[in-house]
Every structure is written in structure tokens, then in C-alpha cells.
Tab-separated table of C-alpha atoms in Angstrom:
chain	number	residue	atom	x	y	z
A	1	UNK	CA	50.025	98.370	86.812
A	2	UNK	CA	49.206	94.742	88.857
A	3	UNK	CA	47.459	93.761	85.559
A	4	UNK	CA	50.417	94.564	83.709
A	5	UNK	CA	51.681	90.708	85.514
A	6	UNK	CA	48.808	88.348	85.476
A	7	UNK	CA	49.486	86.137	82.392
A	8	UNK	CA	51.650	83.708	82.758
A	9	UNK	CA	52.008	79.931	82.002
A	10	UNK	CA	54.250	77.617	85.324
A	11	UNK	CA	54.463	80.883	87.099
A	12	UNK	CA	52.226	81.716	90.568
A	13	UNK	CA	51.224	84.473	92.724
A	14	UNK	CA	51.062	82.150	96.586
A	15	UNK	CA	49.094	84.107	99.132
A	16	UNK	CA	50.928	87.288	99.847
A	17	UNK	CA	51.305	88.689	96.458
A	18	UNK	CA	54.853	86.708	96.110
A	19	UNK	CA	55.568	85.506	91.693
A	20	UNK	CA	56.944	81.430	92.543
A	21	UNK	CA	57.896	78.890	90.775
A	22	UNK	CA	60.966	75.794	89.463
A	23	UNK	CA	63.035	75.272	87.024
A	24	UNK	CA	64.089	72.034	86.146
A	25	UNK	CA	67.425	72.074	84.712
A	26	UNK	CA	67.892	69.250	82.080
A	27	UNK	CA	71.415	68.913	81.971
A	28	UNK	CA	71.293	67.439	78.602
A	29	UNK	CA	70.018	70.084	76.404
A	30	UNK	CA	71.395	73.165	79.646
A	31	UNK	CA	74.966	73.205	79.882
A	32	UNK	CA	74.649	76.010	81.550
A	33	UNK	CA	75.626	74.752	84.980
A	34	UNK	CA	78.809	72.841	83.803
A	35	UNK	CA	80.124	75.649	81.829
A	36	UNK	CA	79.212	77.803	84.792
A	37	UNK	CA	81.908	74.814	86.923
A	38	UNK	CA	84.054	75.192	84.168
A	39	UNK	CA	85.124	78.005	84.346
A	40	UNK	CA	85.459	78.493	88.558
A	41	UNK	CA	87.671	75.944	89.115
A	42	UNK	CA	89.336	77.136	85.979
A	43	UNK	CA	89.332	80.451	87.034
A	44	UNK	CA	90.550	78.946	91.116
A	45	UNK	CA	94.268	76.707	89.291
A	46	UNK	CA	94.476	79.801	86.448
A	47	UNK	CA	94.714	83.013	88.896
A	48	UNK	CA	97.083	81.713	91.780
A	49	UNK	CA	98.910	80.030	88.987
A	50	UNK	CA	99.424	82.789	87.140
A	51	UNK	CA	100.301	84.379	90.545
A	52	UNK	CA	102.801	82.138	91.430
A	53	UNK	CA	103.874	82.079	87.559
A	54	UNK	CA	104.912	85.584	88.269
A	55	UNK	CA	106.765	85.938	91.654
A	56	UNK	CA	108.886	82.902	90.662
A	57	UNK	CA	109.843	83.799	87.218
A	58	UNK	CA	108.881	87.568	87.521
A	59	UNK	CA	112.709	88.860	87.445
A	60	UNK	CA	113.872	85.913	85.064
A	61	UNK	CA	112.200	87.201	82.060
A	62	UNK	CA	112.271	91.136	82.611
A	63	UNK	CA	115.263	90.631	82.117
A	64	UNK	CA	115.897	88.199	79.427
A	65	UNK	CA	115.645	84.732	80.241
A	66	UNK	CA	113.379	81.916	80.437
A	67	UNK	CA	114.670	79.318	81.301
A	68	UNK	CA	113.054	76.796	83.638
A	69	UNK	CA	109.716	78.879	82.340
A	70	UNK	CA	109.270	76.358	80.017
A	71	UNK	CA	108.527	73.005	83.137
A	72	UNK	CA	106.508	75.446	85.319
A	73	UNK	CA	103.900	76.576	82.522
A	74	UNK	CA	103.753	72.698	81.352
A	75	UNK	CA	102.390	71.682	84.868
A	76	UNK	CA	100.734	74.621	85.703
A	77	UNK	CA	99.426	73.553	82.492
A	78	UNK	CA	98.748	69.533	83.006
A	79	UNK	CA	97.224	71.069	86.760
A	80	UNK	CA	94.203	72.681	84.835
A	81	UNK	CA	93.496	69.802	82.308
A	82	UNK	CA	92.940	67.744	85.248
A	83	UNK	CA	90.859	70.208	87.603
A	84	UNK	CA	88.604	70.614	84.743
A	85	UNK	CA	88.361	67.021	84.052
A	86	UNK	CA	87.394	65.723	87.159
A	87	UNK	CA	84.891	68.873	87.062
A	88	UNK	CA	83.454	67.298	84.472
A	89	UNK	CA	83.428	63.742	85.399
A	90	UNK	CA	81.703	64.732	89.213
A	91	UNK	CA	79.432	66.959	86.874
A	92	UNK	CA	79.154	64.056	85.029
A	93	UNK	CA	78.871	61.708	88.205
A	94	UNK	CA	75.732	64.133	90.186
A	95	UNK	CA	73.734	64.471	86.892
A	96	UNK	CA	73.488	60.656	86.168
A	97	UNK	CA	73.148	60.369	90.269
A	98	UNK	CA	69.685	63.030	90.130
A	99	UNK	CA	68.357	61.560	86.732
A	100	UNK	CA	69.751	64.560	84.593
A	101	UNK	CA	67.628	66.759	85.762
A	102	UNK	CA	68.168	69.490	88.521
A	103	UNK	CA	64.538	71.178	89.848
A	104	UNK	CA	65.902	75.436	91.611
A	105	UNK	CA	62.720	77.430	93.574
A	106	UNK	CA	62.534	80.908	92.725
A	107	UNK	CA	60.178	83.922	94.083
A	108	UNK	CA	59.498	87.277	93.108
A	109	UNK	CA	58.015	90.273	94.495
A	110	UNK	CA	58.127	94.727	93.855
A	111	UNK	CA	61.278	94.339	96.058
A	112	UNK	CA	63.886	91.298	95.307
A	113	UNK	CA	63.795	88.058	93.833
A	114	UNK	CA	65.233	84.583	95.895
A	115	UNK	CA	66.661	80.849	94.322
A	116	UNK	CA	65.404	78.120	96.716
A	117	UNK	CA	63.529	80.385	98.900
A	118	UNK	CA	62.854	79.727	102.749
A	119	UNK	CA	65.953	77.676	103.175
A	120	UNK	CA	67.574	77.180	106.551
A	121	UNK	CA	70.695	76.093	104.605
A	122	UNK	CA	72.067	79.477	102.850
A	123	UNK	CA	72.304	82.887	104.770
A	124	UNK	CA	69.292	85.185	103.077
A	125	UNK	CA	72.420	88.014	101.288
A	126	UNK	CA	73.699	84.909	99.645
A	127	UNK	CA	70.217	83.167	98.369
A	128	UNK	CA	67.674	87.272	98.021
A	129	UNK	CA	68.858	89.504	95.187
A	130	UNK	CA	67.586	93.107	96.226
A	131	UNK	CA	66.616	94.727	93.063
A	132	UNK	CA	67.540	97.391	94.436
A	133	UNK	CA	71.342	96.920	93.858
A	134	UNK	CA	71.277	94.838	90.722
A	135	UNK	CA	73.797	97.458	87.919
A	136	UNK	CA	72.845	95.635	85.383
A	137	UNK	CA	70.308	93.006	83.910
A	138	UNK	CA	71.300	90.615	80.662
A	139	UNK	CA	69.501	87.791	79.352
A	140	UNK	CA	70.482	84.589	77.696
A	141	UNK	CA	67.572	83.163	75.627
A	142	UNK	CA	69.177	79.510	75.136
A	143	UNK	CA	69.674	79.065	78.194
A	144	UNK	CA	66.257	81.049	79.945
A	145	UNK	CA	69.416	82.715	81.902
A	146	UNK	CA	68.524	86.020	82.793
A	147	UNK	CA	71.204	87.117	84.671
A	148	UNK	CA	71.094	89.871	87.519
A	149	UNK	CA	74.899	91.687	87.509
A	150	UNK	CA	75.355	93.164	91.643
A	151	UNK	CA	78.246	94.786	92.595
A	152	UNK	CA	81.360	91.696	92.633
A	153	UNK	CA	78.147	89.432	92.168
A	154	UNK	CA	75.493	87.651	89.182
A	155	UNK	CA	72.721	86.359	90.483
A	156	UNK	CA	71.594	83.174	87.563
A	157	UNK	CA	67.547	83.574	87.030
A	158	UNK	CA	67.018	80.606	84.795
A	159	UNK	CA	62.538	81.444	84.557
A	160	UNK	CA	60.339	79.231	81.202
A	161	UNK	CA	60.613	79.985	78.374
A	162	UNK	CA	57.053	81.563	78.110
A	163	UNK	CA	57.275	83.257	81.354
A	164	UNK	CA	60.667	84.507	80.241
A	165	UNK	CA	59.149	87.930	78.838
A	166	UNK	CA	56.503	87.957	82.190
A	167	UNK	CA	59.826	87.425	84.615
A	168	UNK	CA	62.736	89.993	82.257
A	169	UNK	CA	59.866	92.412	81.845
A	170	UNK	CA	58.789	92.268	85.599
A	171	UNK	CA	62.967	92.487	86.906
A	172	UNK	CA	63.774	95.590	84.174
A	173	UNK	CA	60.586	97.383	86.346
A	174	UNK	CA	61.981	96.492	89.002
A	175	UNK	CA	65.902	96.877	89.436
A	176	UNK	CA	66.166	100.944	89.651
A	177	UNK	CA	66.219	102.592	85.780
A	178	UNK	CA	68.741	103.845	84.717
A	179	UNK	CA	70.369	104.747	80.797
A	180	UNK	CA	71.361	101.023	80.279
A	181	UNK	CA	68.412	99.725	82.221
A	182	UNK	CA	65.881	102.273	79.922
A	183	UNK	CA	67.191	100.994	76.988
A	184	UNK	CA	67.549	97.516	77.741
A	185	UNK	CA	63.323	98.032	78.164
A	186	UNK	CA	62.797	99.234	74.907
A	187	UNK	CA	64.569	96.928	73.476
A	188	UNK	CA	62.212	93.838	74.937
A	189	UNK	CA	58.236	95.563	75.082
């Protein structure tokens, strides 16, 4: 099985047998980070806003009285648009300050994959995804991205396009072999 995993372009193997690579996200071409931030901050506004809406107007709506709801919805929409615009502007400012790219280092072995390995700034559970916890694996070829779905979390694994098949096969071989995973393995072989 070891020989299956040596045809790579940008991935190297360290002395401990770990696979390592760094992915440079060019934010002018790859908008996946921007889309993720817009989604996160959009949900931060939409979910509490919806809860508050139904707390304030739930009884009125169920009895057929819609008075005052239009003003609330208008304000809610303006706040949502303001947050999305602010997210976009901050993202563009950071993008410009960094020169339009972000480097993301990875470490992968038979048990886990780690984003920014060796960092002291985040707990291990934040930077490391154990393959035993992965429930599904999806591929986004357009953004050079493999998504690892765990309970309550999704890990984004960016891989240079030339090495994407290698990393995808490696991950699919090391996650729990459910029917869904076996089906995905058949399609990528």
C-alpha cells in the first residue's frame, strides 16, 4: 500500500513519514474563502434575526395581523446587507494587505490531517481532523478543495491541483469505510 502514495508534484514526505504541502490561495481566482466568510457572517445575522422576529411577531402573524412586521423586516434586511458589505470590504482590505494570497500549510498521515501544523495559537482539536471521525468526503475541483465532514464541523483541505487525486485517494482510504465512502472511492479510481 505504501507504494500507492508516491506520485506527487508538490507534496513531500518528512523524516517521520508525514506528507506535507503548502497551498497558496490566490484570492483573485479562488473565492472560496470569501464565500465562506459571507456565509458565516450572513448566518450570524439571519439566525438571531429570525428568532427575534418570531419572538416579537409570532402571535400576531398566526392571528393574521401583520402590522409592524414590514418595518422590522426592512431593518433586518439593511443590517444583513450592511454586515455582508462590511465582510466583503474587510476581506478585500486583508487581501490587498497580503498581496492577494494566503499560504496554508498541511500535514497528513494515516491517522489525521492537520491545517497549520505545529501552531501554538490554536488547540489541537481545531487544527487537526482525525480520519476516524470523518463521516463524508466531498470534492470541489473548481476551488482545489476537499471537504471533510465530521459531526458539527467541516474541514477545508486545499490541495494543489496536480496532487488533488493523490490526497483524495489517501483520505478515502483512511476514513471509515461506509457505503457512501466506498461509492466515492469507485468514482475517483
